[in-house]
Tab-separated table of C-alpha atoms in Angstrom:
chain	number	residue	atom	x	y	z
A	1	MET	CA	-28.999	-18.202	-127.316
A	2	SER	CA	-31.811	-17.037	-124.861
A	3	VAL	CA	-32.981	-13.283	-124.499
A	4	VAL	CA	-31.396	-13.279	-120.764
A	5	ALA	CA	-28.367	-14.967	-121.971
A	6	LYS	CA	-28.108	-12.285	-124.497
A	7	ALA	CA	-28.472	-9.810	-122.026
A	8	ILE	CA	-26.179	-10.905	-119.388
A	9	GLU	CA	-23.628	-11.721	-122.062
A	10	LEU	CA	-23.344	-7.923	-122.029
A	11	LEU	CA	-21.875	-7.552	-118.991
A	12	GLY	CA	-18.743	-9.306	-120.118
A	13	TYR	CA	-17.745	-6.520	-121.999
A	14	PHE	CA	-17.068	-4.451	-119.128
A	15	SER	CA	-13.600	-4.363	-117.272
A	16	LYS	CA	-11.120	-2.461	-115.436
A	17	GLU	CA	-9.618	-1.225	-118.966
A	18	MET	CA	-13.135	-0.157	-120.163
A	19	PRO	CA	-15.335	0.493	-117.115
A	20	GLU	CA	-17.392	2.897	-118.939
A	21	VAL	CA	-18.931	1.289	-122.499
A	22	GLY	CA	-21.424	3.481	-124.690
A	23	LEU	CA	-24.496	1.946	-126.473
A	24	SER	CA	-22.646	2.196	-129.828
A	25	GLU	CA	-19.752	0.522	-128.883
A	26	LEU	CA	-21.457	-2.294	-127.312
A	27	CYS	CA	-23.315	-2.839	-130.497
A	28	ARG	CA	-20.248	-3.227	-132.003
A	29	MET	CA	-18.499	-5.591	-129.714
A	30	ALA	CA	-21.589	-7.558	-129.261
A	31	LYS	CA	-22.598	-7.122	-133.281
A	32	ARG	CA	-25.991	-6.405	-132.559
A	33	ASP	CA	-28.413	-3.723	-133.489
A	34	LYS	CA	-28.981	-0.796	-131.558
A	35	ALA	CA	-32.419	-1.766	-130.408
A	36	THR	CA	-31.750	-5.041	-129.406
A	37	THR	CA	-29.060	-3.647	-127.586
A	38	TYR	CA	-30.828	-1.114	-125.993
A	39	ARG	CA	-33.397	-3.592	-124.809
A	40	HIS	CA	-31.105	-5.623	-123.099
A	41	LEU	CA	-29.219	-2.808	-121.555
A	42	SER	CA	-32.493	-1.358	-120.278
A	43	ALA	CA	-33.578	-4.858	-118.662
A	44	LEU	CA	-30.315	-4.827	-116.811
A	45	GLU	CA	-30.342	-1.310	-115.766
A	46	ALA	CA	-34.008	-1.961	-114.155
A	47	LEU	CA	-32.235	-4.815	-112.030
A	48	GLY	CA	-29.436	-2.583	-111.276
A	49	PHE	CA	-26.840	-4.644	-112.860
A	50	ILE	CA	-25.711	-1.881	-114.914
A	51	GLU	CA	-26.691	1.914	-114.777
A	52	GLN	CA	-25.662	4.683	-116.822
A	53	ASN	CA	-23.496	7.558	-116.454
A	54	ARG	CA	-25.471	10.798	-116.374
A	55	ILE	CA	-22.473	12.897	-117.835
A	56	THR	CA	-21.159	10.689	-120.432
A	57	LYS	CA	-24.313	9.055	-121.065
A	58	ALA	CA	-22.185	5.397	-121.482
A	59	TYR	CA	-22.958	2.508	-119.268
A	60	ARG	CA	-21.207	0.910	-116.253
A	61	ILE	CA	-21.579	-1.848	-113.877
A	62	GLY	CA	-24.465	-1.281	-111.324
A	63	PRO	CA	-24.640	-1.877	-107.531
A	64	ALA	CA	-26.465	-5.066	-107.862
A	65	VAL	CA	-23.681	-7.063	-108.700
A	66	LEU	CA	-21.869	-6.140	-105.379
A	67	PRO	CA	-23.916	-8.363	-103.224
A	68	LEU	CA	-23.503	-11.146	-105.372
A	69	ALA	CA	-19.813	-10.927	-105.755
A	70	GLU	CA	-19.494	-10.902	-102.010
A	71	LEU	CA	-21.951	-13.819	-101.597
A	72	ARG	CA	-19.696	-15.967	-104.289
A	73	GLU	CA	-16.398	-15.261	-102.461
A	74	THR	CA	-17.928	-15.869	-99.098
A	75	THR	CA	-19.173	-19.077	-100.133
A	76	VAL	CA	-16.766	-20.101	-102.589
A	77	PRO	CA	-13.786	-18.574	-101.350
A	78	ARG	CA	-11.546	-19.573	-104.834
A	79	ARG	CA	-9.511	-16.562	-104.997
A	80	GLU	CA	-8.129	-16.959	-101.395
A	81	GLY	CA	-7.622	-20.458	-101.876
A	82	ALA	CA	-5.671	-20.037	-104.911
A	83	LEU	CA	-3.099	-17.036	-103.789
A	84	SER	CA	-0.715	-19.378	-101.971
A	85	PRO	CA	-0.090	-21.941	-104.155
A	86	LEU	CA	0.319	-19.374	-107.203
A	87	LYS	CA	2.862	-17.352	-105.049
A	88	ALA	CA	4.933	-20.405	-104.525
A	89	LEU	CA	4.489	-21.301	-108.417
A	90	ALA	CA	5.825	-17.807	-109.265
A	91	ASP	CA	8.821	-17.825	-107.312
A	92	LEU	CA	9.489	-21.496	-108.309
A	93	THR	CA	9.618	-20.794	-112.043
A	94	GLY	CA	10.506	-17.034	-112.094
A	95	GLU	CA	7.095	-16.349	-114.275
A	96	THR	CA	3.744	-15.235	-114.000
A	97	ALA	CA	1.372	-17.748	-112.552
A	98	HIS	CA	-2.258	-17.691	-112.889
A	99	VAL	CA	-5.711	-19.178	-112.210
A	100	ALA	CA	-9.002	-19.028	-114.504
A	101	VAL	CA	-12.400	-20.282	-113.350
A	102	LEU	CA	-14.690	-21.703	-115.994
A	103	SER	CA	-18.503	-20.384	-115.576
A	104	GLY	CA	-20.670	-21.543	-118.366
A	105	GLN	CA	-18.995	-21.954	-121.623
A	106	SER	CA	-16.491	-19.275	-120.443
A	107	LEU	CA	-12.936	-19.215	-119.029
A	108	HIS	CA	-12.422	-16.027	-117.023
A	109	SER	CA	-9.139	-15.070	-115.160
A	110	LEU	CA	-9.432	-15.111	-111.307
A	111	VAL	CA	-6.274	-14.157	-109.902
A	112	SER	CA	-2.366	-13.910	-111.224
A	113	ARG	CA	0.902	-13.323	-109.405
A	114	GLU	CA	3.874	-12.144	-111.047
A	115	SER	CA	7.518	-13.179	-110.190
A	116	THR	CA	10.060	-10.491	-109.708
A	117	ALA	CA	12.634	-12.509	-111.103
A	118	HIS	CA	12.931	-10.518	-114.043
A	119	SER	CA	11.987	-6.946	-115.205
A	120	THR	CA	9.984	-8.166	-118.693
A	121	ARG	CA	7.267	-10.800	-117.877
A	122	ALA	CA	3.896	-11.615	-118.983
A	123	VAL	CA	1.014	-9.407	-117.935
A	124	MET	CA	-2.463	-11.058	-117.395
A	125	ASP	CA	-4.755	-8.274	-118.440
A	126	VAL	CA	-7.530	-10.248	-119.986
A	127	ARG	CA	-10.586	-10.811	-118.439
A	128	GLN	CA	-11.801	-13.888	-120.483
A	129	LEU	CA	-9.448	-16.224	-122.172
A	130	PRO	CA	-9.838	-17.574	-125.311
A	131	LEU	CA	-10.624	-21.037	-125.586
A	132	HIS	CA	-8.374	-21.922	-128.781
A	133	ALA	CA	-5.389	-19.669	-128.282
A	134	THR	CA	-4.503	-20.084	-124.804
A	135	ALA	CA	-3.149	-22.810	-122.547
A	136	SER	CA	-5.564	-22.106	-120.010
A	137	GLY	CA	-8.448	-22.399	-122.733
A	138	LEU	CA	-6.838	-25.475	-124.413
A	139	CYS	CA	-7.069	-27.038	-120.784
A	140	ALA	CA	-10.529	-26.391	-120.161
A	141	LEU	CA	-11.317	-27.982	-123.657
A	142	ALA	CA	-9.390	-30.975	-123.208
A	143	PHE	CA	-10.796	-31.738	-119.266
A	144	GLY	CA	-14.002	-29.715	-119.426
A	145	PRO	CA	-17.661	-30.182	-120.876
A	146	THR	CA	-17.303	-31.812	-124.242
A	147	ASP	CA	-19.712	-28.856	-125.508
A	148	LEU	CA	-16.809	-26.370	-124.876
A	149	MET	CA	-15.843	-27.305	-128.254
A	150	ASP	CA	-18.657	-25.864	-129.984
A	151	THR	CA	-18.377	-22.639	-128.509
A	152	ALA	CA	-14.435	-22.311	-129.335
A	153	ILE	CA	-14.632	-23.244	-133.075
A	154	VAL	CA	-17.047	-20.388	-133.407
A	155	HIS	CA	-14.545	-17.831	-132.493
A	156	LEU	CA	-11.275	-18.941	-134.002
A	157	HIS	CA	-9.760	-15.367	-134.016
A	158	PRO	CA	-6.006	-15.332	-135.067
A	159	PHE	CA	-4.371	-13.666	-132.406
A	160	THR	CA	-0.851	-14.704	-133.832
A	161	ALA	CA	0.584	-16.353	-136.891
A	162	GLN	CA	0.656	-19.651	-134.591
A	163	THR	CA	-2.872	-19.526	-133.431
A	164	ALA	CA	-4.958	-22.370	-134.366
A	165	THR	CA	-7.542	-21.257	-136.295
A	166	THR	CA	-9.543	-24.749	-137.853
A	167	GLN	CA	-11.468	-27.029	-135.693
A	168	ASP	CA	-8.926	-30.105	-136.717
A	169	ALA	CA	-5.995	-27.558	-135.493
A	170	VAL	CA	-7.661	-26.848	-132.193
A	171	ALA	CA	-8.765	-30.452	-131.800
A	172	ALA	CA	-5.003	-31.660	-132.386
A	173	LEU	CA	-4.054	-29.665	-129.562
A	174	THR	CA	-6.853	-30.556	-127.403
A	175	LYS	CA	-6.063	-34.294	-128.200
A	176	LEU	CA	-2.447	-34.073	-126.974
A	177	ALA	CA	-3.449	-32.176	-123.602
A	178	GLN	CA	-5.600	-35.272	-122.966
A	179	GLU	CA	-2.584	-37.109	-123.797
A	180	THR	CA	-0.245	-35.749	-121.271
A	181	GLY	CA	-2.263	-33.732	-118.553
A	182	PHE	CA	-0.611	-30.598	-119.600
A	183	ALA	CA	-1.926	-28.041	-122.313
A	184	GLU	CA	0.585	-25.583	-124.177
A	185	SER	CA	0.125	-22.461	-126.071
A	186	LYS	CA	3.395	-21.521	-127.805
A	187	GLY	CA	2.766	-18.070	-129.021
A	188	SER	CA	-0.707	-18.430	-130.067
A	189	PHE	CA	-2.108	-15.711	-128.253
A	190	GLU	CA	1.136	-13.631	-127.670
A	191	SER	CA	3.789	-13.938	-130.081
A	192	ASP	CA	6.510	-13.981	-127.161
A	193	ILE	CA	4.560	-16.009	-124.571
A	194	HIS	CA	5.022	-19.763	-124.123
A	195	SER	CA	2.382	-21.015	-121.671
A	196	ILE	CA	1.661	-24.481	-119.823
A	197	ALA	CA	-1.621	-25.067	-118.168
A	198	VAL	CA	-3.077	-28.048	-115.873
A	199	PRO	CA	-6.808	-28.442	-114.819
A	200	VAL	CA	-8.129	-27.763	-111.083
A	201	PHE	CA	-11.276	-29.621	-110.270
A	202	ASP	CA	-14.197	-29.548	-107.964
A	203	HIS	CA	-15.355	-31.747	-105.360
A	204	GLN	CA	-17.104	-33.886	-107.901
A	205	GLY	CA	-13.568	-34.330	-109.736
A	206	GLN	CA	-14.946	-32.127	-112.546
A	207	LEU	CA	-13.023	-29.195	-114.168
A	208	ALA	CA	-13.347	-26.325	-111.657
A	209	GLY	CA	-10.844	-24.184	-113.446
A	210	THR	CA	-6.780	-24.040	-114.693
A	211	VAL	CA	-3.659	-23.188	-113.275
A	212	ALA	CA	-1.032	-22.013	-115.636
A	213	VAL	CA	2.147	-20.424	-116.192
A	214	ALA	CA	2.910	-17.618	-118.541
A	215	GLY	CA	6.553	-17.212	-119.750
A	216	VAL	CA	8.606	-15.071	-121.888
A	217	ALA	CA	9.587	-17.523	-125.049
A	218	ASN	CA	13.075	-17.469	-125.087
A	219	ARG	CA	13.627	-17.775	-121.564
A	220	MET	CA	11.268	-21.454	-121.443
A	221	THR	CA	14.054	-23.720	-121.585
A	222	PRO	CA	13.566	-27.366	-121.552
A	223	GLU	CA	14.642	-27.478	-117.855
A	224	LEU	CA	12.328	-24.198	-117.137
A	225	GLU	CA	9.656	-26.414	-119.018
A	226	GLN	CA	10.260	-29.526	-116.716
A	227	LYS	CA	10.353	-27.460	-113.345
A	228	THR	CA	6.970	-25.439	-114.717
A	229	ARG	CA	5.121	-28.979	-114.814
A	230	THR	CA	6.430	-30.203	-111.650
A	231	GLY	CA	5.378	-26.914	-110.047
A	232	LEU	CA	2.021	-26.798	-112.118
A	233	VAL	CA	1.073	-30.420	-110.878
A	234	LYS	CA	1.676	-29.191	-106.953
A	235	ALA	CA	-0.262	-26.043	-107.597
A	236	SER	CA	-3.446	-28.031	-109.213
A	237	ARG	CA	-2.930	-30.545	-106.055
A	238	ASP	CA	-3.190	-27.462	-103.767
A	239	ILE	CA	-5.837	-25.213	-105.212
A	240	THR	CA	-7.913	-28.506	-105.825
A	241	ARG	CA	-7.570	-29.364	-102.146
A	242	ASN	CA	-8.269	-25.431	-101.179
A	243	TRP	CA	-11.398	-25.345	-103.037
A	244	GLY	CA	-12.819	-28.723	-101.822
A	245	GLY	CA	-12.243	-30.794	-104.829
A	246	THR	CA	-10.588	-33.827	-105.769
A	247	ILE	CA	-8.177	-34.843	-108.473
A	248	PRO	CA	-9.529	-37.714	-110.573
A	249	SER	CA	-7.137	-40.650	-110.416
A	250	HIS	CA	-6.661	-40.679	-114.660
A	251	ILE	CA	-5.415	-37.363	-114.495
A	252	ASP	CA	-2.946	-38.512	-111.765
A	253	VAL	CA	-1.601	-41.283	-113.940
A	254	LEU	CA	-1.458	-38.894	-117.003
A	255	TRP	CA	0.998	-36.240	-114.697
A	256	ARG	CA	2.873	-39.041	-113.299
A	257	LYS	CA	3.681	-40.416	-116.530
A	258	SER	CA	4.666	-37.354	-118.121
A	259	LEU	CA	6.618	-35.923	-114.972
A	260	GLU	CA	8.785	-39.430	-115.560
A	261	ALA	CA	9.086	-38.751	-118.846
A	262	ASP	CA	10.776	-35.443	-118.439
A	263	GLN	CA	12.879	-37.188	-115.876
A	264	GLN	CA	14.146	-39.813	-118.380
A	265	LYS	CA	14.950	-37.033	-120.914
A	266	GLU	CA	17.301	-35.353	-118.343
A	267	LEU	CA	19.000	-38.543	-117.310
A	268	ALA	CA	19.252	-39.190	-121.265
A	269	PRO	CA	22.996	-38.837	-122.490
């Protein structure tokens, strides 16, 4: 990883839950020594990407990110283009719907919509989604750049007892998604959450992100799973269109076969 990449990577440790982070904490999270971390922070501070709180001495996001964020949203208004499809998906399933975008080798939460159908529901409070442990991450591995797997297998953290923690296990889940068009996470990130995700594409037919439903596991009946998959396909089509993208023909084929199989199961005696 280049010096520039290592410096920029530090920005990913700031969040709404942790808006200010001290030098020692950043060293611990990034697993770097203090001298190296301080050098990277100094470079970011000089450019205005972070600033130091004079009272607490901790670091926080600086003003230089504001025009970049505004420019990004103006030129590629992805959040706005996902809102309406997400509301429809959350209303249809009664569960939490969310969209993530692929940026480099990382999958970042963009926007989520919680249903009001239940008092207990999944809450999307994760900024960067682990590739090996979430439906969205597995979806990115299945339909995104092939080198994403190299990134995933470096960080096989066991979030629950169900988390895939070997390359073979992650590869098997990825292969299943490639065969069906749907990626699933059954208690592998949070033990009581069952998630299903599908890809969203850009104007070149390349993976731009994912759209997923995260439901409470004991509510995810076969009937709800079928309804969720149907809703996800529509949401992906709508978001892809809103983002100026195109669904690849082979993905259409996968979805059609999977949904037809769901219908046959429903009709079976």
